[in-house]
PDB file of C-alpha atoms in Angstrom:
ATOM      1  CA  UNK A   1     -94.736  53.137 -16.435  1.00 52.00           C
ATOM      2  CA  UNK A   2     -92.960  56.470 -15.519  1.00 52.00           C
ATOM      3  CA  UNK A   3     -96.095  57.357 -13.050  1.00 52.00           C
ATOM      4  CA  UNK A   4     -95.601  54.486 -10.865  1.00 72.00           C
ATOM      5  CA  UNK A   5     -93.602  54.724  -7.857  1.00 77.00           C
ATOM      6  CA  UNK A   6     -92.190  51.278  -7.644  1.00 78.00           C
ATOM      7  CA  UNK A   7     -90.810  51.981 -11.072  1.00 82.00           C
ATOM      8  CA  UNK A   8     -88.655  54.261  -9.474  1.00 84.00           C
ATOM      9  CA  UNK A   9     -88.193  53.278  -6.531  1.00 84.00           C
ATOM     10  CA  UNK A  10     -86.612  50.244  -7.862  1.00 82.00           C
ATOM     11  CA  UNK A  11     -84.631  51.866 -10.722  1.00 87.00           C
ATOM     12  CA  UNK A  12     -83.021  55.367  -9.306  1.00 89.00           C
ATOM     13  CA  UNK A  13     -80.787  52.657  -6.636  1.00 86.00           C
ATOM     14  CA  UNK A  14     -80.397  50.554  -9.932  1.00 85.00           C
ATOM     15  CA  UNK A  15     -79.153  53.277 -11.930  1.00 89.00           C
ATOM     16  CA  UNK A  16     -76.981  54.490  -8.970  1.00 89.00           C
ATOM     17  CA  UNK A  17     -75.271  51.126  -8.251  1.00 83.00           C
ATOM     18  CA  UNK A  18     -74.592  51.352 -12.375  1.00 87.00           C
ATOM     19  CA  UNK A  19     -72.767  55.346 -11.752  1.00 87.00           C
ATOM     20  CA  UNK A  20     -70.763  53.590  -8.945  1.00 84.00           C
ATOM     21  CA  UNK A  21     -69.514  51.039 -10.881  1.00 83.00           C
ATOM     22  CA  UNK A  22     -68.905  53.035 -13.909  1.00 84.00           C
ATOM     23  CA  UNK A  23     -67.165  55.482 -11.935  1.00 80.00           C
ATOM     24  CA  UNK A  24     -64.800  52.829 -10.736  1.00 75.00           C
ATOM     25  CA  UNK A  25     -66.335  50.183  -8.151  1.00 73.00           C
ATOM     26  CA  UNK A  26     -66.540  47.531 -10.603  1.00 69.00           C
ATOM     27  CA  UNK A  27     -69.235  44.836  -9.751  1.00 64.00           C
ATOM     28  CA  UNK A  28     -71.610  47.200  -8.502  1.00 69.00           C
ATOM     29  CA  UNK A  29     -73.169  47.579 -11.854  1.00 72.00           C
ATOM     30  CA  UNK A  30     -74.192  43.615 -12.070  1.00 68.00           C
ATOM     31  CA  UNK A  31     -76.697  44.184  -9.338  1.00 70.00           C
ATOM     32  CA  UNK A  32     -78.996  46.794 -10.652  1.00 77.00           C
ATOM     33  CA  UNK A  33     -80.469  44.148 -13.519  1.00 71.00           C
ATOM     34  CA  UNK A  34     -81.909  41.948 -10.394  1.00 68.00           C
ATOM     35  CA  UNK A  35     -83.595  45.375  -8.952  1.00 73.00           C
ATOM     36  CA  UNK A  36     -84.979  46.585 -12.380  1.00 77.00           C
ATOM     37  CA  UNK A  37     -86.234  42.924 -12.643  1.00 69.00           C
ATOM     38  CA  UNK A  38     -88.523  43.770  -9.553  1.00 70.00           C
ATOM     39  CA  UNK A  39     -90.397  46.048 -11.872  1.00 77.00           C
ATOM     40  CA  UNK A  40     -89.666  45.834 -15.647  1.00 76.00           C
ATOM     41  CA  UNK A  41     -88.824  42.585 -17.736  1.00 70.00           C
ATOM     42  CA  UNK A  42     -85.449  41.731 -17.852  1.00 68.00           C
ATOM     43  CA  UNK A  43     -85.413  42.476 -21.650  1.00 72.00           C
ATOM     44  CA  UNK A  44     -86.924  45.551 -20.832  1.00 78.00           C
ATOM     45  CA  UNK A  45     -84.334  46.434 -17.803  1.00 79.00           C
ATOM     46  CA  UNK A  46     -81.622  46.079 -20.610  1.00 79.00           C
ATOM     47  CA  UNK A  47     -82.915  48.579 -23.125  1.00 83.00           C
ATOM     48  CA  UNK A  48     -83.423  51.115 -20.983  1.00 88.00           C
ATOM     49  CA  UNK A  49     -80.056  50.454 -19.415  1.00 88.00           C
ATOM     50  CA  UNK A  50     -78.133  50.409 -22.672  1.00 90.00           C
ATOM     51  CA  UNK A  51     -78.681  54.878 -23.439  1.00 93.00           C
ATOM     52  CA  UNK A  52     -77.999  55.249 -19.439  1.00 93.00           C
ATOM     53  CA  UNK A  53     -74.617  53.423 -19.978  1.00 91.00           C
ATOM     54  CA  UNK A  54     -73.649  54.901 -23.209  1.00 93.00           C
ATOM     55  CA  UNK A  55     -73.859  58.525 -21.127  1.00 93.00           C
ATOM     56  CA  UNK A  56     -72.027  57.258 -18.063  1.00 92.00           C
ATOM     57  CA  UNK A  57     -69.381  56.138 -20.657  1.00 92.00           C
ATOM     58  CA  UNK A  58     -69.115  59.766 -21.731  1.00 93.00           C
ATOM     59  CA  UNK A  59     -68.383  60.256 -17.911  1.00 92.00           C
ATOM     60  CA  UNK A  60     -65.604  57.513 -17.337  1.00 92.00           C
ATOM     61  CA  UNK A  61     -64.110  57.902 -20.320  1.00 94.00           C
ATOM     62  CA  UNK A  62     -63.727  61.886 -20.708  1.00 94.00           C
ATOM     63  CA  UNK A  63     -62.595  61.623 -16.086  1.00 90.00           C
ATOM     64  CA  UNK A  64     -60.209  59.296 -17.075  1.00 91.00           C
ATOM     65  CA  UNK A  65     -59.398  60.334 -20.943  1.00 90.00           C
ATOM     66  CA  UNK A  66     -54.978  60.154 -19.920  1.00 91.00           C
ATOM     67  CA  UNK A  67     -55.324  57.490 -17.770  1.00 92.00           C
ATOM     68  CA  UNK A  68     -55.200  53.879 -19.138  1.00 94.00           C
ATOM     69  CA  UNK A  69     -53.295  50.941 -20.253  1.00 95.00           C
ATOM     70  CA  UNK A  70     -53.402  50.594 -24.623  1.00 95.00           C
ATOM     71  CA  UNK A  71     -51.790  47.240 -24.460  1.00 95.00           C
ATOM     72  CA  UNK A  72     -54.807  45.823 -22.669  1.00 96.00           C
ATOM     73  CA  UNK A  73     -57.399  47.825 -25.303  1.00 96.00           C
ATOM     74  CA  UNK A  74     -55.711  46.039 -27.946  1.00 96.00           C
ATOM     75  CA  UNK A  75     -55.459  42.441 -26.722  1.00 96.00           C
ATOM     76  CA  UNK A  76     -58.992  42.238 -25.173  1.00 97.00           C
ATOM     77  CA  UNK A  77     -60.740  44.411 -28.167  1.00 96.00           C
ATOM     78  CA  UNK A  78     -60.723  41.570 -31.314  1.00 96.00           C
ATOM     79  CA  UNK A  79     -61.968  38.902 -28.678  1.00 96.00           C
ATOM     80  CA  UNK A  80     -64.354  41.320 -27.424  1.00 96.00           C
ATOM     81  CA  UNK A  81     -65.959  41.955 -30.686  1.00 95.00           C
ATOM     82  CA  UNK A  82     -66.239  38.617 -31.852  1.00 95.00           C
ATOM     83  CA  UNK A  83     -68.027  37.905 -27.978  1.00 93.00           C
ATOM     84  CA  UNK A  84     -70.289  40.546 -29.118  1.00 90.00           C
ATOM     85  CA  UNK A  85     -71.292  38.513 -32.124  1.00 91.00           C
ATOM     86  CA  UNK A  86     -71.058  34.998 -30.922  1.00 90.00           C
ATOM     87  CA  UNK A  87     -73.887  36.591 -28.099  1.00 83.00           C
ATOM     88  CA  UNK A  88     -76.295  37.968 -30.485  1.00 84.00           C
ATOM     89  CA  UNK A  89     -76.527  34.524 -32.881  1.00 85.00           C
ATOM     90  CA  UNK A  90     -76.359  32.691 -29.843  1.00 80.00           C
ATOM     91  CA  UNK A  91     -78.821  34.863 -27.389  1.00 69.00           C
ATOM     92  CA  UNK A  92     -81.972  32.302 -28.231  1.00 65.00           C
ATOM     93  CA  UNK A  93     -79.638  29.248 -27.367  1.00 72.00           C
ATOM     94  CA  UNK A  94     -78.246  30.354 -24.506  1.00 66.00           C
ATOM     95  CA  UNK A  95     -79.963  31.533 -20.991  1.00 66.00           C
ATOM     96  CA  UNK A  96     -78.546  34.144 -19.124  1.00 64.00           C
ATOM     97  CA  UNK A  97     -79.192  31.844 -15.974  1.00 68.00           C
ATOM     98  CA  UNK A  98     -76.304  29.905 -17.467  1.00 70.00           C
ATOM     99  CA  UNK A  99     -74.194  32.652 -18.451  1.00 67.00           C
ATOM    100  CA  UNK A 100     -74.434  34.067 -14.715  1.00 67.00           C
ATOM    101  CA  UNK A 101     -73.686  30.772 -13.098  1.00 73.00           C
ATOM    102  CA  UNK A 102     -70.531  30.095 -15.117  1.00 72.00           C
ATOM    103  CA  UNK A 103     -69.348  33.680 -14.508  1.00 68.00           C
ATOM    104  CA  UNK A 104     -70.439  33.676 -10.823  1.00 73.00           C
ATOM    105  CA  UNK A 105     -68.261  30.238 -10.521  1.00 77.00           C
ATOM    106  CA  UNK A 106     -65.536  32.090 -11.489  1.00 72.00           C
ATOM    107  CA  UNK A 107     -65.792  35.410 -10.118  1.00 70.00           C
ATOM    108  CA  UNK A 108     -66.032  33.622  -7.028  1.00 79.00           C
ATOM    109  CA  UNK A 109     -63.264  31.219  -7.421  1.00 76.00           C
ATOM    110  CA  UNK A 110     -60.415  34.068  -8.707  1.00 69.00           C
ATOM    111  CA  UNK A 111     -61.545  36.284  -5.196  1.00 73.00           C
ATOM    112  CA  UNK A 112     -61.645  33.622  -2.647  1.00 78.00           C
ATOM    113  CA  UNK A 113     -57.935  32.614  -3.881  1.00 71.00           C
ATOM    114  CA  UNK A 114     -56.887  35.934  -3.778  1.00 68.00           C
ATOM    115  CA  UNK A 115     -58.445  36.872  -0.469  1.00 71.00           C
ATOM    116  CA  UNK A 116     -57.451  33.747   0.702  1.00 74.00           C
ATOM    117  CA  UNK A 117     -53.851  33.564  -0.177  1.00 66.00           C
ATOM    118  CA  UNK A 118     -52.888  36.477   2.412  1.00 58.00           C
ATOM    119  CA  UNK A 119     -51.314  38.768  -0.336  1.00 53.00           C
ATOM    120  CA  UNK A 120     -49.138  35.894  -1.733  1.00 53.00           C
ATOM    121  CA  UNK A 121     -50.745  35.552  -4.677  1.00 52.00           C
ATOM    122  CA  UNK A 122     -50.012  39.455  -4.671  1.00 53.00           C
ATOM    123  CA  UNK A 123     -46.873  38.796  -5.516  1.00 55.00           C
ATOM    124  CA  UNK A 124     -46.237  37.919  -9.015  1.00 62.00           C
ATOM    125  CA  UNK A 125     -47.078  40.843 -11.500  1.00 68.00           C
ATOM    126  CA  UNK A 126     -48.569  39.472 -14.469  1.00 78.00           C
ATOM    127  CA  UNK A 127     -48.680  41.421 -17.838  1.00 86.00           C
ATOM    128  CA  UNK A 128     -51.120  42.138 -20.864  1.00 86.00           C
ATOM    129  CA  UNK A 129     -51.012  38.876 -23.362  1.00 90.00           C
ATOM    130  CA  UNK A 130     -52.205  37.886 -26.631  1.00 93.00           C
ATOM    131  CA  UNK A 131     -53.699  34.522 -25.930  1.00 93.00           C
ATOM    132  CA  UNK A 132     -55.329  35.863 -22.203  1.00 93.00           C
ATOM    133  CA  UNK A 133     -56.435  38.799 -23.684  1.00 95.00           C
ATOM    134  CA  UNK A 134     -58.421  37.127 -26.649  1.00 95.00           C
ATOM    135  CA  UNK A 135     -59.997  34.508 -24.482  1.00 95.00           C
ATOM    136  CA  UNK A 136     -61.344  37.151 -21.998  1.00 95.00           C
ATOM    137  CA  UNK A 137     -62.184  39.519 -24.210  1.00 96.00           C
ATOM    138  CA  UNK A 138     -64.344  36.873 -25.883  1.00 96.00           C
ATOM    139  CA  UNK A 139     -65.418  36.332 -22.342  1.00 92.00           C
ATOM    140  CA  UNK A 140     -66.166  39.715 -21.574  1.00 92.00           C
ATOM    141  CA  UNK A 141     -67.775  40.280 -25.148  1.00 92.00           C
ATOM    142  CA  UNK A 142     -70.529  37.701 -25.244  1.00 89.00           C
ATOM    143  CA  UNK A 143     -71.422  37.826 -21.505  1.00 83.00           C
ATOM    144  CA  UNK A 144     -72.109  41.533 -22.274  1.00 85.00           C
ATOM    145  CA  UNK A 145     -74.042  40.842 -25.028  1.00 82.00           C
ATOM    146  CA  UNK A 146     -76.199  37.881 -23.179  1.00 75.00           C
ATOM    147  CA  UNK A 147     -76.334  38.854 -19.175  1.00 68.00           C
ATOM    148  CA  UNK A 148     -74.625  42.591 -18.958  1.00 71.00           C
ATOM    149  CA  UNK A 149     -71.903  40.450 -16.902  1.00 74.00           C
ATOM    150  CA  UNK A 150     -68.238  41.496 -18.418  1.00 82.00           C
ATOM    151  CA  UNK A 151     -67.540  43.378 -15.502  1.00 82.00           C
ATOM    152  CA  UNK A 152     -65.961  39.927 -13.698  1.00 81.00           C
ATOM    153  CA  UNK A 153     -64.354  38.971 -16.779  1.00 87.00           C
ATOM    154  CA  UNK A 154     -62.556  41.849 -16.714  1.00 91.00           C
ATOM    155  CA  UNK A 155     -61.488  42.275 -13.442  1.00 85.00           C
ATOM    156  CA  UNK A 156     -59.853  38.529 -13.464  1.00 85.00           C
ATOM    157  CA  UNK A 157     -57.770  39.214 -16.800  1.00 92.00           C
ATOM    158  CA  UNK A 158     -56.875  43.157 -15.341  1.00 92.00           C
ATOM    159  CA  UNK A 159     -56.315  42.940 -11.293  1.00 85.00           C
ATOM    160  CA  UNK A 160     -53.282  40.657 -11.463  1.00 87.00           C
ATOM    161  CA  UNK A 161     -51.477  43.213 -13.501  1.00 90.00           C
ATOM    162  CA  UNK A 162     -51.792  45.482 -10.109  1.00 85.00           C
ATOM    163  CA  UNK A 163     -52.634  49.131 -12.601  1.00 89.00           C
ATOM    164  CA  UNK A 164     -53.079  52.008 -10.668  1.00 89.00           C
ATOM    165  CA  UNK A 165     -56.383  52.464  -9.436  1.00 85.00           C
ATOM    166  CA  UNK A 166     -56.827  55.396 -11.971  1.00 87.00           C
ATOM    167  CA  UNK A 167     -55.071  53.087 -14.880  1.00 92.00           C
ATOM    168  CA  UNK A 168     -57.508  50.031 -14.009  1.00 91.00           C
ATOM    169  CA  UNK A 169     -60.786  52.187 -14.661  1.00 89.00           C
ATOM    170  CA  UNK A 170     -59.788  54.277 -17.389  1.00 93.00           C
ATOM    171  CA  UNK A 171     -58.760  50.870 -19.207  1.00 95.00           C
ATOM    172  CA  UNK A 172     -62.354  49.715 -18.050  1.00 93.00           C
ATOM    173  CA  UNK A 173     -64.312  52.693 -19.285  1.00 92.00           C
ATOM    174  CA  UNK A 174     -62.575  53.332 -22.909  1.00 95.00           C
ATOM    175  CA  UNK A 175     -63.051  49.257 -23.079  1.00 96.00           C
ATOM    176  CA  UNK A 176     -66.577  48.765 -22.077  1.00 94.00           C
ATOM    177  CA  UNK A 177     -68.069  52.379 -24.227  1.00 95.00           C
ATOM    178  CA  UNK A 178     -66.707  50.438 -26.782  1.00 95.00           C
ATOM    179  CA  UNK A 179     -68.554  47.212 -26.325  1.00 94.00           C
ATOM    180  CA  UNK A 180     -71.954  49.306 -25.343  1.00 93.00           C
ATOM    181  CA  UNK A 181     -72.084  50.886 -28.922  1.00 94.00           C
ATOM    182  CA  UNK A 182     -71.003  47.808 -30.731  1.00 93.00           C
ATOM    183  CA  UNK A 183     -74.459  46.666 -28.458  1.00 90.00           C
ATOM    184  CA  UNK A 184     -76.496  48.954 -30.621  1.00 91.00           C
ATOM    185  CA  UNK A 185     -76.566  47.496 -33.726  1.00 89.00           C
ATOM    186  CA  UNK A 186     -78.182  43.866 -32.211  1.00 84.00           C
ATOM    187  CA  UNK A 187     -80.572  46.416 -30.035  1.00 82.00           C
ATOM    188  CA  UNK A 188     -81.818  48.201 -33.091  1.00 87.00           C
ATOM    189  CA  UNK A 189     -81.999  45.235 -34.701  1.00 82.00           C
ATOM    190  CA  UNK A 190     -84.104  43.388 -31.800  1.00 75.00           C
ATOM    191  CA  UNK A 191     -86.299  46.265 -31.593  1.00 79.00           C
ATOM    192  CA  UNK A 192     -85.470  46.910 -28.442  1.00 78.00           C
ATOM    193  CA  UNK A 193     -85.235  50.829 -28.163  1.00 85.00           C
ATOM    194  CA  UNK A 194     -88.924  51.879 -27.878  1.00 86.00           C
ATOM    195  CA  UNK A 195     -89.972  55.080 -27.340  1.00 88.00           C
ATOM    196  CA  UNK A 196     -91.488  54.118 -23.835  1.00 87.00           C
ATOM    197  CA  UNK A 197     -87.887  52.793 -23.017  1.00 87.00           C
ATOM    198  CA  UNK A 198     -86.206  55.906 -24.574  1.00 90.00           C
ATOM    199  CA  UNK A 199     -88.376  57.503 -22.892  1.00 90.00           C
ATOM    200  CA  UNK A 200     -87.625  56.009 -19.193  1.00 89.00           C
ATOM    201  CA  UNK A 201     -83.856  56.662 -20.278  1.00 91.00           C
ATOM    202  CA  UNK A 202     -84.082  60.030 -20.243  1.00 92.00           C
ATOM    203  CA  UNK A 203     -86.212  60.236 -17.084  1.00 90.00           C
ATOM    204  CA  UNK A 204     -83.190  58.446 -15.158  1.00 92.00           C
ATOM    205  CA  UNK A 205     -80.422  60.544 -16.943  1.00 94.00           C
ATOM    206  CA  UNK A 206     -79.739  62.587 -14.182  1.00 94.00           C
ATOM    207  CA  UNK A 207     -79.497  60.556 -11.825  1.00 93.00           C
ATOM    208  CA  UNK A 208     -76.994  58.327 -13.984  1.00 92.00           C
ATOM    209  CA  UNK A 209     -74.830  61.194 -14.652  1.00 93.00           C
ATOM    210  CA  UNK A 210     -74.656  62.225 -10.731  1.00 94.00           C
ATOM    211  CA  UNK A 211     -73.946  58.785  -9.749  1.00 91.00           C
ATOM    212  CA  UNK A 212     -71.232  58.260 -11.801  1.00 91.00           C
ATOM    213  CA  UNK A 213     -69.536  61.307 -11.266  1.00 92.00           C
ATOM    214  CA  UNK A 214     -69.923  60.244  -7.446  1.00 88.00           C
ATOM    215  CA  UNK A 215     -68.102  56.743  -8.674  1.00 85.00           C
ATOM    216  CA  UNK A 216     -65.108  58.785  -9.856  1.00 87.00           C
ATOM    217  CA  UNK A 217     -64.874  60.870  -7.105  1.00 88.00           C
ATOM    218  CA  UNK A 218     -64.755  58.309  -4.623  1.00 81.00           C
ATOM    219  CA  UNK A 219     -62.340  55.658  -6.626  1.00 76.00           C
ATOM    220  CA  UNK A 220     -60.138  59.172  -6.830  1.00 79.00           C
ATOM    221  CA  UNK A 221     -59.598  58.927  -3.119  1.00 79.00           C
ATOM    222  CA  UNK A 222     -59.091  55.438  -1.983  1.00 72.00           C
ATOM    223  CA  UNK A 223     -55.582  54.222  -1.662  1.00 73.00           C
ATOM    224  CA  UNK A 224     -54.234  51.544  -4.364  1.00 61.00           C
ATOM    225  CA  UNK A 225     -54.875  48.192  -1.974  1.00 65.00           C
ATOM    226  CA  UNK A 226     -57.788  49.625  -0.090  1.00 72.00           C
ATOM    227  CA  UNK A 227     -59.516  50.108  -3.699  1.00 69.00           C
ATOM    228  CA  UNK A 228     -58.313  46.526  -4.537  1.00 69.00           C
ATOM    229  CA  UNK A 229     -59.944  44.822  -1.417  1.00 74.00           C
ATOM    230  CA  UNK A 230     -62.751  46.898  -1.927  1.00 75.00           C
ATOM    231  CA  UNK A 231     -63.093  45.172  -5.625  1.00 71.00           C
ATOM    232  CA  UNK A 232     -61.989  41.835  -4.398  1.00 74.00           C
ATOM    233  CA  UNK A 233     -64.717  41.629  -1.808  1.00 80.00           C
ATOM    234  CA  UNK A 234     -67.422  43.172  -4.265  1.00 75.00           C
ATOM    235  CA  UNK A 235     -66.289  40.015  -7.246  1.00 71.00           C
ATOM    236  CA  UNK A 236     -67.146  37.969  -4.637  1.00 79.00           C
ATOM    237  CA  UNK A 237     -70.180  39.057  -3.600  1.00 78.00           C
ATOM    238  CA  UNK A 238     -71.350  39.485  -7.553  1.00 72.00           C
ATOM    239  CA  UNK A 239     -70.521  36.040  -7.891  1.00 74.00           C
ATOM    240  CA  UNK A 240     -72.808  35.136  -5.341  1.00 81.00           C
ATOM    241  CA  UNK A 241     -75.138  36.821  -6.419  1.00 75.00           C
ATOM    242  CA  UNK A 242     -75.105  35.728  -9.898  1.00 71.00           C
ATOM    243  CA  UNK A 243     -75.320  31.857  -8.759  1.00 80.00           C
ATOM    244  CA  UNK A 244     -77.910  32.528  -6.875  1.00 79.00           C
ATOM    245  CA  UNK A 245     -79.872  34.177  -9.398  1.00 74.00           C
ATOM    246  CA  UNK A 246     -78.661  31.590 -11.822  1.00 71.00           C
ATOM    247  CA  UNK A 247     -80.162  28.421  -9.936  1.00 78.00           C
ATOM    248  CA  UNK A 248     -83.392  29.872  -9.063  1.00 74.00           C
ATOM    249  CA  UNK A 249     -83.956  30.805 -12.813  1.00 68.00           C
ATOM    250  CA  UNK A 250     -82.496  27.434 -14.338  1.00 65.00           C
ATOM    251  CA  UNK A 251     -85.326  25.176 -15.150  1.00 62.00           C
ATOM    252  CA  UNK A 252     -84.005  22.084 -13.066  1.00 57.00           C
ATOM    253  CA  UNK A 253     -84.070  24.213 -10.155  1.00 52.00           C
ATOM    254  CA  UNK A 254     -87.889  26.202 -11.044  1.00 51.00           C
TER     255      UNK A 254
END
């Protein structure tokens, strides 16, 4: 597998769109499964994924190690967990092509009405809750677990509190490194980290690394609303791109 140029020729842009979004251009990340698809198994695409994220983690988190919000860590992080385990007893039951429609509704729904709404819906600040908090971090949890999706998630529960640029991805990176190595234990136990996957981790390491720093520096140097339309925009077009991928993989629609 790591001979053949189409291997990576579809997974170095993967991996970079996954730097990028780690480093802060959330969304990103959601289209590198549908590229590694072209070439490996979707199962496949995840497990080699997985070691590549856990080490862009180390990036995020150590870039942006002062800069986040605790109150959202602790009320999306017991929702998150049980996500976590609600997606690995229900992974058999439930296909990611309806995971990614149901998220892509709603990514797409929570940008158009923001984009839409000509900054009014700008206006009201909301804060970190209990109740939101555990319902997306459930959210975010078990779409991890079953479609790598809880990037949207997210962003819907996070970008209406208006963080700091800085703020929003540090909460993002400490929150999803988390969720990545509660991921190992149902990887391990799937047998999904094989030493031809390990393998093809470490030949994309570099390039993981590089990207994300990249991600950082960029998110570094965009003003606060430019970043926000920039994210805004890229939920929507992740949305799309998860209904399409979701109706062309649903049965009815094979």
């Amino acid at each position: 597998m790591l001979l053949d140029g189409a291997f990576f020729a579809a997974m170095v842009p993967a991996v970079i769109l996954m730097g990028l979004s780690k480093g802060g251009f959330s969304g990103l990340g959601l289209l590198s499964l549908p590229l590694m698809a072209l070439v490996v198994s979707p199962v496949t695409a995840a497990a080699i994924m997985l070691p590549l994220l856990i080490a862009q983690d180390v990036v995020t988190v150590w870039s942006y190690r002062r800069e986040f919000d605790r109150r959202n860590l602790l009320t999306l992080a017991p929702g998150a967990l049980l996500g976590v385990l609600a997606g690995y007893l229900l992974a058999a039951k439930v296909s990611d092509a309806a995971v990614g429609l149901a998220v892509g509704a709603i990514s797409i729904g929570f940008a158009l009405r923001r984009l839409l709404s000509g900054g009014q819906a700008e206006r009201r600040v909301r804060r970190p809750s209990w109740s939101a908090g555990s319902l997306w971090g459930f959210i975010c949890g078990f779409t991890s677990m079953i479609a790598h999706a809880g990037g949207p998630p997210f962003q819907i529960y996070v970008m209406p509190q208006k963080l700091p640029p800085a703020v929003f991805v540090g909460t993002g990176a400490i929150f999803f490194a988390a969720i990545n190595w509660v991921k190992v234990l149902p990887y391990l136990a799937l047998g999904q980290f094989s030493p031809q996957n390990l393998l093809a981790s470490a030949a994309l390491l570099p390039v993981a690394v590089a990207a994300t720093f990249a991600g950082v520096w960029l998110v570094r140097r965009a003003p606060a609303e430019r970043f926000y339309g920039i994210i805004y925009w890229l939920l929507l077009l992740v949305g799309a791109r998860l209904i399409w991928d979701g109706m062309r993989h649903l049965p009815i629609f094979g």
